JSON list of C-alpha atoms in Angstrom, two decimals:
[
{"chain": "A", "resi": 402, "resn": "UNK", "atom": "CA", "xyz": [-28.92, -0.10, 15.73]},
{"chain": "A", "resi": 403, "resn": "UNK", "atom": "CA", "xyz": [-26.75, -0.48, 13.03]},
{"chain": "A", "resi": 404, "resn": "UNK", "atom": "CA", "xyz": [-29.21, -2.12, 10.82]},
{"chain": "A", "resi": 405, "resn": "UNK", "atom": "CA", "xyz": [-32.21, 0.50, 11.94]},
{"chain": "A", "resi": 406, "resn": "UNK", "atom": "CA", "xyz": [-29.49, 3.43, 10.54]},
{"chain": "A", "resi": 407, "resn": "UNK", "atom": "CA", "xyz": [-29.25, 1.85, 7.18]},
{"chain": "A", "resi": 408, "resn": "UNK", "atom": "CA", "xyz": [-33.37, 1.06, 6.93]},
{"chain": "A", "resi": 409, "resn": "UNK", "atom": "CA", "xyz": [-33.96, 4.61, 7.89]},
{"chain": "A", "resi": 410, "resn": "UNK", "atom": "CA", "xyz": [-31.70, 5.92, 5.24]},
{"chain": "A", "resi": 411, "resn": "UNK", "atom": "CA", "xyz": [-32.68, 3.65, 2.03]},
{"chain": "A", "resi": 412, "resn": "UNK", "atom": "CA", "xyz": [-35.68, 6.10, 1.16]},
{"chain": "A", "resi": 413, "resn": "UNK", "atom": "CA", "xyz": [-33.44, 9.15, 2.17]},
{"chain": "A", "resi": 414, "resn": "UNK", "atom": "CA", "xyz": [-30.70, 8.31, -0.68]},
{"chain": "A", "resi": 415, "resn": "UNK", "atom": "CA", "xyz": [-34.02, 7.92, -3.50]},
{"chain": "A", "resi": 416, "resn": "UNK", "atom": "CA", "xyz": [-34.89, 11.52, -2.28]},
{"chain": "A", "resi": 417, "resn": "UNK", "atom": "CA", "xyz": [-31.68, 13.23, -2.44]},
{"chain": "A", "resi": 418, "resn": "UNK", "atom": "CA", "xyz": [-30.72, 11.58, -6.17]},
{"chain": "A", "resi": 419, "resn": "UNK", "atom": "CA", "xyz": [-34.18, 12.77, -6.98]},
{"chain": "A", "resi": 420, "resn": "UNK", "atom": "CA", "xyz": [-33.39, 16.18, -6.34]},
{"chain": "A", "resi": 421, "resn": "UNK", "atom": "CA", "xyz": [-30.23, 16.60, -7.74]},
{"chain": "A", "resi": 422, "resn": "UNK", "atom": "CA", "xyz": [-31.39, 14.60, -11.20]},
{"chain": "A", "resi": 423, "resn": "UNK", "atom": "CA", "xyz": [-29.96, 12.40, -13.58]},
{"chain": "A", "resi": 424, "resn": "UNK", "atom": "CA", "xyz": [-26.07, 13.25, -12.67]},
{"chain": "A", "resi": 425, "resn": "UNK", "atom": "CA", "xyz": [-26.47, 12.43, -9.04]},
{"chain": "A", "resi": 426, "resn": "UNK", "atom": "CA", "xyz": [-25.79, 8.82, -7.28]},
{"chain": "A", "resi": 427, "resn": "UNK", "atom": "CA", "xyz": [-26.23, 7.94, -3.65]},
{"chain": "A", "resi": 428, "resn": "UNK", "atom": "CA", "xyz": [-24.58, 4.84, -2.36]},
{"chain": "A", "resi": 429, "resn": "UNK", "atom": "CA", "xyz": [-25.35, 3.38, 0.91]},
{"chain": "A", "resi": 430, "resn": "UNK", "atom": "CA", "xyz": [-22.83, 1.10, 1.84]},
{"chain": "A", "resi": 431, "resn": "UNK", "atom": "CA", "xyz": [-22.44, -1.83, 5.10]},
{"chain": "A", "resi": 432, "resn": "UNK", "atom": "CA", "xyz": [-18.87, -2.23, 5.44]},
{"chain": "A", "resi": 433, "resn": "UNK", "atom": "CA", "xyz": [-19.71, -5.25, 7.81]},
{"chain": "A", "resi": 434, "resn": "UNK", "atom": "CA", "xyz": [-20.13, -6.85, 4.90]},
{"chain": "A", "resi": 435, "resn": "UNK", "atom": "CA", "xyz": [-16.71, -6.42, 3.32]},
{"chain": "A", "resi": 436, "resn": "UNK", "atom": "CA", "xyz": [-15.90, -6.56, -0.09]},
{"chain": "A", "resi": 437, "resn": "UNK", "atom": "CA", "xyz": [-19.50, -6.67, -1.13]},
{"chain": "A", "resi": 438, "resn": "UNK", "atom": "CA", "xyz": [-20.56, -3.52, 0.63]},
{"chain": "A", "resi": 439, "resn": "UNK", "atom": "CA", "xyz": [-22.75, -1.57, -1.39]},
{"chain": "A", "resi": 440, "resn": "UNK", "atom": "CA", "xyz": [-26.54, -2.83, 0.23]},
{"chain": "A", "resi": 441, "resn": "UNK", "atom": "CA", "xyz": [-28.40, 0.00, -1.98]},
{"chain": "A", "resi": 442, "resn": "UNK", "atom": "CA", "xyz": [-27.94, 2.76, -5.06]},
{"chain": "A", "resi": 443, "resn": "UNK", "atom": "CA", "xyz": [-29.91, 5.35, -6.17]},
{"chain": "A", "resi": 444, "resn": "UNK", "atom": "CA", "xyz": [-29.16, 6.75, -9.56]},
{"chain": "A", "resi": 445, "resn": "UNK", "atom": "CA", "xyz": [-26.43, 5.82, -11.85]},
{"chain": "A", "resi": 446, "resn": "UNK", "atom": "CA", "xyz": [-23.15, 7.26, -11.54]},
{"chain": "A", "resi": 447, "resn": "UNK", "atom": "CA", "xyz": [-20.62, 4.58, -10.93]},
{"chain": "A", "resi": 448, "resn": "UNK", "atom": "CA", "xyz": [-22.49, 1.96, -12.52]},
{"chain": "A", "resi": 449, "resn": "UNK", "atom": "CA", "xyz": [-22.51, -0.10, -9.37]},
{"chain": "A", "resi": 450, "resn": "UNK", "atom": "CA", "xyz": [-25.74, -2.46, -7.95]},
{"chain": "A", "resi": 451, "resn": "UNK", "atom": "CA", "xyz": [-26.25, -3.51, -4.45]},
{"chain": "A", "resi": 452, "resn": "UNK", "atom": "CA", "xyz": [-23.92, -6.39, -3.68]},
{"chain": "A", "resi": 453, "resn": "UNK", "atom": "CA", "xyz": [-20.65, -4.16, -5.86]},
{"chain": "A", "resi": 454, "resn": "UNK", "atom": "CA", "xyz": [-17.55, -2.81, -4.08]},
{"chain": "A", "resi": 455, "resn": "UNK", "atom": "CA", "xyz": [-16.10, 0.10, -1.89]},
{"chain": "A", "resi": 456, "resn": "UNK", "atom": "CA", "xyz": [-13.44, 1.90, -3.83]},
{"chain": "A", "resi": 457, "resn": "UNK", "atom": "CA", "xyz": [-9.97, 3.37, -2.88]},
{"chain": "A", "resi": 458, "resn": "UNK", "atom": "CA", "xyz": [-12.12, 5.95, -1.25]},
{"chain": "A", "resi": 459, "resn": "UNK", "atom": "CA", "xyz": [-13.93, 3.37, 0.69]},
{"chain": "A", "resi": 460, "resn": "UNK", "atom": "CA", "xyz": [-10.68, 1.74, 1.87]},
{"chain": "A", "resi": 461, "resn": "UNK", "atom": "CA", "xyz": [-9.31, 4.76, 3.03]},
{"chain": "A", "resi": 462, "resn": "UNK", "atom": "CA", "xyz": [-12.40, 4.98, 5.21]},
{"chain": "A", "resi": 463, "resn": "UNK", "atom": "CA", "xyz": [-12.04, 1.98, 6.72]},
{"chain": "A", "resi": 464, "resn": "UNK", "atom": "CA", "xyz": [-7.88, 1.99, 7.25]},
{"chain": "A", "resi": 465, "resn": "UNK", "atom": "CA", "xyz": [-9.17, 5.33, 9.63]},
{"chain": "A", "resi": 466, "resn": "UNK", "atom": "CA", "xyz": [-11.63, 3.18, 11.56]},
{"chain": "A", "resi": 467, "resn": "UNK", "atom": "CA", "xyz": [-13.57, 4.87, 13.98]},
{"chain": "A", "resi": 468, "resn": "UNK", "atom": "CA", "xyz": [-10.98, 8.12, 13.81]},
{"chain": "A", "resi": 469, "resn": "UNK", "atom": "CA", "xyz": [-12.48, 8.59, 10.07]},
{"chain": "A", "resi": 470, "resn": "UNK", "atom": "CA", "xyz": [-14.87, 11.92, 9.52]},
{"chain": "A", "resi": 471, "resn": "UNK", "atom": "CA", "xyz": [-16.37, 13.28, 6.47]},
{"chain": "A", "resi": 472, "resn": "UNK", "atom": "CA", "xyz": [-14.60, 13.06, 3.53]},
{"chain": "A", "resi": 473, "resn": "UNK", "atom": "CA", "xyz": [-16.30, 16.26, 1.33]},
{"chain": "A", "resi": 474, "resn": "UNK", "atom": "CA", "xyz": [-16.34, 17.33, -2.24]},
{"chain": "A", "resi": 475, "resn": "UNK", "atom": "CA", "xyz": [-13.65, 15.64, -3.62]},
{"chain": "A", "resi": 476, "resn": "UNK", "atom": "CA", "xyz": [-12.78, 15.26, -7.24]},
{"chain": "A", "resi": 477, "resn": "UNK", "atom": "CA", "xyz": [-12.18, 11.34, -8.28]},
{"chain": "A", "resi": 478, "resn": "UNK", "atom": "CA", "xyz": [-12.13, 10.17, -12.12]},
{"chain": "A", "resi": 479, "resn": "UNK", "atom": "CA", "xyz": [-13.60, 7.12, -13.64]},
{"chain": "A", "resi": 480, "resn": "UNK", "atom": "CA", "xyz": [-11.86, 4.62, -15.62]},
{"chain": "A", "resi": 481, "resn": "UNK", "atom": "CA", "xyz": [-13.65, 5.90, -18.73]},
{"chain": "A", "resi": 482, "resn": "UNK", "atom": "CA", "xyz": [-12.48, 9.54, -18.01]},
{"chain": "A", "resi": 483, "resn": "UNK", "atom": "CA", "xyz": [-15.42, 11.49, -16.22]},
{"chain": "A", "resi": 484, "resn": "UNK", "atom": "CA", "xyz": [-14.95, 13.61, -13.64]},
{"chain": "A", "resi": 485, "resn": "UNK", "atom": "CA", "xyz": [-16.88, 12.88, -10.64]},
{"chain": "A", "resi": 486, "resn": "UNK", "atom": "CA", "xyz": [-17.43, 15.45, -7.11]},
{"chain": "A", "resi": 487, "resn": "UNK", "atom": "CA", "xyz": [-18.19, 12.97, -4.13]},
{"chain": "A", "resi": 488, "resn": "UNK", "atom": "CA", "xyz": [-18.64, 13.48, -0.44]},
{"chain": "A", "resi": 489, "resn": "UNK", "atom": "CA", "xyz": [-18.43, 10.66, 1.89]},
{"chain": "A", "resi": 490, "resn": "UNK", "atom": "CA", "xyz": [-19.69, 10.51, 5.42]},
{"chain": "A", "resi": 491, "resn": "UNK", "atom": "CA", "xyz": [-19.36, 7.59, 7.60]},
{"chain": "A", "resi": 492, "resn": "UNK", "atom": "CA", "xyz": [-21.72, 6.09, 9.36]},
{"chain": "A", "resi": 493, "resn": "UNK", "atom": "CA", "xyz": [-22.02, 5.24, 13.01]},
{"chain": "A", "resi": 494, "resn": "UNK", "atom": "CA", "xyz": [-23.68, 2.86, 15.44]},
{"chain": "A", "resi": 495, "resn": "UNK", "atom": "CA", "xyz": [-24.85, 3.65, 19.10]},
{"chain": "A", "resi": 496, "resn": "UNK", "atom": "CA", "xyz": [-21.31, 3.56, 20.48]},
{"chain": "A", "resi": 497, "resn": "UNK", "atom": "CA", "xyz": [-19.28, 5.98, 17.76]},
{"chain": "A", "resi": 498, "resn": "UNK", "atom": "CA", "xyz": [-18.25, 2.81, 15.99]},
{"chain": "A", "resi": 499, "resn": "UNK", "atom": "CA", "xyz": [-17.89, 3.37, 11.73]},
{"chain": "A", "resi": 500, "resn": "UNK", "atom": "CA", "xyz": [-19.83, 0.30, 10.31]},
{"chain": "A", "resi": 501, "resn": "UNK", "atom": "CA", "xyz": [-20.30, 2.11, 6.99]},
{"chain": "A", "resi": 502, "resn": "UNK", "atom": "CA", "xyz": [-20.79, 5.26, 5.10]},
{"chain": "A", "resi": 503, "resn": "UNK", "atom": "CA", "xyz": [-22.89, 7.38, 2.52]},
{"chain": "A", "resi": 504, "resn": "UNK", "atom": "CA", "xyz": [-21.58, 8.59, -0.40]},
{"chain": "A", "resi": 505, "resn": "UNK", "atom": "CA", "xyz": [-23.29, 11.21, -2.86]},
{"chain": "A", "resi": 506, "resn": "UNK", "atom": "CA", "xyz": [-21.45, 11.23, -6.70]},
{"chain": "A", "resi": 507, "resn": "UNK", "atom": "CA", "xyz": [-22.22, 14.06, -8.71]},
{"chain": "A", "resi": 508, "resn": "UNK", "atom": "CA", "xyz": [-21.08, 13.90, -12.66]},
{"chain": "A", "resi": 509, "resn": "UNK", "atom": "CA", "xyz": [-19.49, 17.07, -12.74]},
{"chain": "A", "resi": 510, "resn": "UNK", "atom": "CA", "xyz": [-17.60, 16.16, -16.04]},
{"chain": "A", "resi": 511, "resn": "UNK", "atom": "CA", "xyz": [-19.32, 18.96, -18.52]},
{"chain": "A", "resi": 512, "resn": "UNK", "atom": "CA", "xyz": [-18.94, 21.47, -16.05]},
{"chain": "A", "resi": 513, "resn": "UNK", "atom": "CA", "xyz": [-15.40, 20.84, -15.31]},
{"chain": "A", "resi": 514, "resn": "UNK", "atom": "CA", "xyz": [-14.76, 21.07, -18.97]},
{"chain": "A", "resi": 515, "resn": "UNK", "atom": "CA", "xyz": [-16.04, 24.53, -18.99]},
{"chain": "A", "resi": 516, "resn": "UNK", "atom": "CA", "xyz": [-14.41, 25.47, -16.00]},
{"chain": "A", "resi": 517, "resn": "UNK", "atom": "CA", "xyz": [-11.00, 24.12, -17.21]},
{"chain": "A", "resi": 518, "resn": "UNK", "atom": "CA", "xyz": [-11.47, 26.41, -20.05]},
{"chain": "A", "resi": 519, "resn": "UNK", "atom": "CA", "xyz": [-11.93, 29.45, -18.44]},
{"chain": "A", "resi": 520, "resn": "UNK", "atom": "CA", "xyz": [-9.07, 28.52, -15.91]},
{"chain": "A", "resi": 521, "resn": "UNK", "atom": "CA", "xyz": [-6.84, 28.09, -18.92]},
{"chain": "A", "resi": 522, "resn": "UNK", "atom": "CA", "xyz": [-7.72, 31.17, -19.94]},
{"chain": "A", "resi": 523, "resn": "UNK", "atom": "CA", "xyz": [-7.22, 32.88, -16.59]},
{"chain": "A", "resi": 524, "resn": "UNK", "atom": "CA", "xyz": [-3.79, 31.50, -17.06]},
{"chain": "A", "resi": 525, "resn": "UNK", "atom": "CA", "xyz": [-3.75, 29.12, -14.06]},
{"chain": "A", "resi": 526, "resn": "UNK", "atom": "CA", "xyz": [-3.74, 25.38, -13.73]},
{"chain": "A", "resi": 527, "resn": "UNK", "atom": "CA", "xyz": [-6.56, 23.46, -13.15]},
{"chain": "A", "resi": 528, "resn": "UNK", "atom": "CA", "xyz": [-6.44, 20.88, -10.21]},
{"chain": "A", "resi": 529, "resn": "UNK", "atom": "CA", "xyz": [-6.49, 17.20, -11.34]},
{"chain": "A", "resi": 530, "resn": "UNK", "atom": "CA", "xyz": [-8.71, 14.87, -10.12]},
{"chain": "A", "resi": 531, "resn": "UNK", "atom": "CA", "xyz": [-7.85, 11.52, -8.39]},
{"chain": "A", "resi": 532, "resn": "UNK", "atom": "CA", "xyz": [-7.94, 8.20, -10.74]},
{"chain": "A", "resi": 533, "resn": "UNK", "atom": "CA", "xyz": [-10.55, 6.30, -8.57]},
{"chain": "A", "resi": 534, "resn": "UNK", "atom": "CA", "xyz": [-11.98, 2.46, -9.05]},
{"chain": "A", "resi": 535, "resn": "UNK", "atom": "CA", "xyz": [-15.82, 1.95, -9.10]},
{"chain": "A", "resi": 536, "resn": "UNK", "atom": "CA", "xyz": [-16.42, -1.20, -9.74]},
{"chain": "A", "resi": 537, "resn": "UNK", "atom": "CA", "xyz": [-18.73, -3.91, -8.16]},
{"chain": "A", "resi": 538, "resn": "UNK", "atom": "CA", "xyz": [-16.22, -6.70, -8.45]},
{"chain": "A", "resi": 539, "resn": "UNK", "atom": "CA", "xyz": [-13.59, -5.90, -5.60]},
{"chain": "A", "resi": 540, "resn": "UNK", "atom": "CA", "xyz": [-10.92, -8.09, -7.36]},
{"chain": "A", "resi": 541, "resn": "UNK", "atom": "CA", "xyz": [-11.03, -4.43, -9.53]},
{"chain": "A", "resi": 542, "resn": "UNK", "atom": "CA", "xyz": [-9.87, -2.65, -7.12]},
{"chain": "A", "resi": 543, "resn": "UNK", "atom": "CA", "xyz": [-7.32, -4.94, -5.85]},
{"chain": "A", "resi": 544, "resn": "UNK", "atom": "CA", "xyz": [-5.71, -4.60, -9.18]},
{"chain": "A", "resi": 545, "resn": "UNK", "atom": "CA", "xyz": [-5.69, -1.05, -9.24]},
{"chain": "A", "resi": 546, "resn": "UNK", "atom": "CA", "xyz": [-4.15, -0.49, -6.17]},
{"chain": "A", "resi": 547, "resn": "UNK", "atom": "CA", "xyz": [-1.48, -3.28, -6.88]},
{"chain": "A", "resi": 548, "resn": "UNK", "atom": "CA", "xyz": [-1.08, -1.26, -9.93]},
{"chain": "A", "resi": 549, "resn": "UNK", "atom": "CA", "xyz": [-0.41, 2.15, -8.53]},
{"chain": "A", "resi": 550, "resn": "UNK", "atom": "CA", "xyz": [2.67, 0.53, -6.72]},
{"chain": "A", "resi": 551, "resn": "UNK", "atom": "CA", "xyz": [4.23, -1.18, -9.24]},
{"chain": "A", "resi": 552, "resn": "UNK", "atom": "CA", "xyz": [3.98, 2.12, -10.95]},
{"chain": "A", "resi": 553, "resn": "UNK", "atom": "CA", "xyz": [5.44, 3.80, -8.10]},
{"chain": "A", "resi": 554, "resn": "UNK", "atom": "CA", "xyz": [8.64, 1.28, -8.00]},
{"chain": "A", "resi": 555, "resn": "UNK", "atom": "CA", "xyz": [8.68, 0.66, -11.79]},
{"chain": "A", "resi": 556, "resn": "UNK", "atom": "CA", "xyz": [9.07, -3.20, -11.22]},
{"chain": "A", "resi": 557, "resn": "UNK", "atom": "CA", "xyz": [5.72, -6.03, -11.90]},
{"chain": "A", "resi": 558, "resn": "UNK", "atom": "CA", "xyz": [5.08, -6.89, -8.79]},
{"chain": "A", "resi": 559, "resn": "UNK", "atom": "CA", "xyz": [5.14, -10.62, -8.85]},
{"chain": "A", "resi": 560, "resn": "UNK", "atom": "CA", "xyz": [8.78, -9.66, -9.67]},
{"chain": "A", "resi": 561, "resn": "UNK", "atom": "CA", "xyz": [9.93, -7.88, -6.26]},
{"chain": "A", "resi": 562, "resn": "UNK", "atom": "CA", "xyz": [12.32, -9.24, -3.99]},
{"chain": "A", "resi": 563, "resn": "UNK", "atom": "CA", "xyz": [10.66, -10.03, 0.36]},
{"chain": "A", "resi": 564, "resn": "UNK", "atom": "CA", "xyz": [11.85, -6.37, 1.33]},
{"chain": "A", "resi": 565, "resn": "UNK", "atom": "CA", "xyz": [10.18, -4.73, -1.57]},
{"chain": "A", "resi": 566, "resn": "UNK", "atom": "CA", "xyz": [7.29, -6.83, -1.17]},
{"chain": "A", "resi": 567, "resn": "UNK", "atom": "CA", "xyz": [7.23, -5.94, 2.48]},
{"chain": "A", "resi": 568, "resn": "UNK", "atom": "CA", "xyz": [7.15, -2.45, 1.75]},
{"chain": "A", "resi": 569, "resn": "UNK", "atom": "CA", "xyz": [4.53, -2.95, -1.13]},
{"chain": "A", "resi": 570, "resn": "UNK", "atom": "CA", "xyz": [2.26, -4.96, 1.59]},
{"chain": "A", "resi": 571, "resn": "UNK", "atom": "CA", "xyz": [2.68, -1.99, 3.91]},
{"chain": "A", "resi": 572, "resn": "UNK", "atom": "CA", "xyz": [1.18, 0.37, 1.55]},
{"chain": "A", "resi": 573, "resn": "UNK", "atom": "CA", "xyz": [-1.61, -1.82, 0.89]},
{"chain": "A", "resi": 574, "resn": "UNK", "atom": "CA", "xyz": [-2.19, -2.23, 4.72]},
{"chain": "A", "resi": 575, "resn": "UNK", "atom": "CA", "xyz": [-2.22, 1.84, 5.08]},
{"chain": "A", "resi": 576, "resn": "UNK", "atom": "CA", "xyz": [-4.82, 2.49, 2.41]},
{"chain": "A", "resi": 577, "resn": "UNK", "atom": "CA", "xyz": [-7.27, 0.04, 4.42]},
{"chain": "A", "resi": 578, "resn": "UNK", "atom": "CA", "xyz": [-6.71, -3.60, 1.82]},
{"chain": "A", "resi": 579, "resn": "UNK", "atom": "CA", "xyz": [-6.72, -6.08, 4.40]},
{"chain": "A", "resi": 580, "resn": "UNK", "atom": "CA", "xyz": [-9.33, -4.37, 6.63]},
{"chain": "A", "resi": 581, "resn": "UNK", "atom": "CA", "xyz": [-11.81, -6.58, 3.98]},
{"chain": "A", "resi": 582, "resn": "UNK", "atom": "CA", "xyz": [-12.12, -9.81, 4.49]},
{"chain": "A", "resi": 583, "resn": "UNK", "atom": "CA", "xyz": [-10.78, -12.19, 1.96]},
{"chain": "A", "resi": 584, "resn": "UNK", "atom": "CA", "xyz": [-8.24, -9.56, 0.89]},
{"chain": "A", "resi": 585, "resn": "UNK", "atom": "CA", "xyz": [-4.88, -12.09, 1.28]},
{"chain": "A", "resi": 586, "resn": "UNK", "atom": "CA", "xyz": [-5.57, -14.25, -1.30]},
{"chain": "A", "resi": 587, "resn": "UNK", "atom": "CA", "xyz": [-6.46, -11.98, -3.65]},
{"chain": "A", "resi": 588, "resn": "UNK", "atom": "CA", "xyz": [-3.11, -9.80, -2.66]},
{"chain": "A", "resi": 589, "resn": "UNK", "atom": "CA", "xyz": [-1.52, -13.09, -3.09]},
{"chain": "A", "resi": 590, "resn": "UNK", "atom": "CA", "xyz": [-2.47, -14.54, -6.68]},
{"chain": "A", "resi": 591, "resn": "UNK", "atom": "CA", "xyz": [-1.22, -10.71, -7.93]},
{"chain": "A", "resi": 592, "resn": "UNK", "atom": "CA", "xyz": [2.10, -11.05, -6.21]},
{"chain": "A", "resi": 593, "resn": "UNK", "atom": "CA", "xyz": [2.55, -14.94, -7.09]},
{"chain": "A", "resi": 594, "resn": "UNK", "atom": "CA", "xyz": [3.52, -16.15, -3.44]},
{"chain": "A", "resi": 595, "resn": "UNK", "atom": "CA", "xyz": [1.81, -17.98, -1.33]},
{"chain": "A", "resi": 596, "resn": "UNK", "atom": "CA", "xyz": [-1.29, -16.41, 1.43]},
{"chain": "A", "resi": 597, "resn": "UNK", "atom": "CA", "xyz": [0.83, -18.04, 4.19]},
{"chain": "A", "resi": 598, "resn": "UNK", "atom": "CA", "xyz": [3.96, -15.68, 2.35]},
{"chain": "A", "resi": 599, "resn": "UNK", "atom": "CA", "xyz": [1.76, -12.89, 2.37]},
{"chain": "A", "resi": 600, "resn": "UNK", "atom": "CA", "xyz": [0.38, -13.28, 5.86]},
{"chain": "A", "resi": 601, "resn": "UNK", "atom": "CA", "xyz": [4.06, -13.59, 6.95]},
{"chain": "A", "resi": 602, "resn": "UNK", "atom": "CA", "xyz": [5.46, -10.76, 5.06]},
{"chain": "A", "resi": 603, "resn": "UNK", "atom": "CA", "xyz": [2.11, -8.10, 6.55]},
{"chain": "A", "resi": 604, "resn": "UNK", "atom": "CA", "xyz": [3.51, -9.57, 9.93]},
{"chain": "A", "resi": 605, "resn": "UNK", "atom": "CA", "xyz": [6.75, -8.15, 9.23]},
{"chain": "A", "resi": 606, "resn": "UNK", "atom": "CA", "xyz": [5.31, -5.06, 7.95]},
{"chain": "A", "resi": 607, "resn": "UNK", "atom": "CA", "xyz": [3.49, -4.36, 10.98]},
{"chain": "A", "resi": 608, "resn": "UNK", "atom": "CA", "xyz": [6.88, -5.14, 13.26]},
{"chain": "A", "resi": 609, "resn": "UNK", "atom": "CA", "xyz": [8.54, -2.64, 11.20]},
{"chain": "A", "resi": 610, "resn": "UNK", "atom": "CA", "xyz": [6.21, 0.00, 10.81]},
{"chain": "A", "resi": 611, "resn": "UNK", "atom": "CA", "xyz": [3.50, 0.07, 14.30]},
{"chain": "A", "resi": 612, "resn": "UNK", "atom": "CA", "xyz": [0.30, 0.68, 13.35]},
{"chain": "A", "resi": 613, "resn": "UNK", "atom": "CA", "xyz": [-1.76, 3.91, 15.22]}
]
């Protein structure tokens, strides 16, 4: 069933990327597949192929599971500063479960410029999009999230001590990083401990902190 959904919607994603033009991307993506979940692209937003990555915003999907429901017109920004409006709806097979999701990117960067300009000069403050990761190397995205919390504590993390690391693991764990396969080795090399420390210390996490 699960395969029929995504068969019947490769030509859809070509049609709606056709109609909105050159700005618009569709991604169609398996997340059976893990890391590698993008099966098929039309237009080029994000730079990613078939065979690249989920994002942050793909995580977050799956760390909802089968409680997750359209995610719509959200601002995200790319590592080389454009703004992008997305909408992601998950996908679901005969018995309600997610196994992946559509997502439609729109470059809205030019006319968030002018709009930022003529917020300015209504004298309010424009809302700031979300730094996102597209990428089709998940390692990427890894990184950036790893990032983010060592921002958050002000410490590298290869440099925490087992409760901060703990803690750091938990927030991976809630924004849906070791929902994909092969995360704990990656999770590992950027803390500098061992998978079996890792695996040990996302035990812990869990004890401390039930997941719903």
């Amino acid at each position: 069933m699960a395969d029929a959904i995504l068969d019947a919607l490769r030509p859809v994603i070509e049609g709606i990327a056709a109609t909105f033009g050159p700005t618009c991307e569709v991604v169609l993506h398996d997340y059976r597949l893990g890391e590698q979940s993008v099966v098929a692209v039309a237009g080029a937003v994000t730079g990613r192929a078939a065979g690249g990555a989920m994002s942050e915003i793909g995580l977050a999907m799956l760390a909802r599971g089968d409680a997750a429901d359209n995610d719509l017109n959200y601002l995200s920004r790319t590592s080389d500063g454009r703004v992008v409006k997305s909408s992601t709806m998950p996908l679901r097979d005969a018995d309600g479960h997610v196994f992946g999701a559509l997502c439609i990117n729109v470059d809205v960067t030019a006319l968030r410029q002018a709009g930022d300009l003529l917020i300015a000069l209504a004298g309010a403050v424009p809302s700031q999009p979300v730094d996102t990761t597209f990428s089709n190397d998940f390692d990427d995205v890894v990184d950036a999230l790893v990032r983010g919390e060592e921002l958050a504590r002000g410490r590298p993390a290869a440099g925490l001590g087992r409760a901060e690391r703990i803690a750091l693991l938990r927030a991976l764990d809630e924004r849906g990083v070791f929902r994909v396969r092969n995360a704990v080795p990656r999770v590992a090399d950027r803390l500098g401990v061992s998978r079996s420390a890792v695996y040990a210390d996302l035990a812990e996490s869990r004890k401390e902190a039930p997941r719903t």
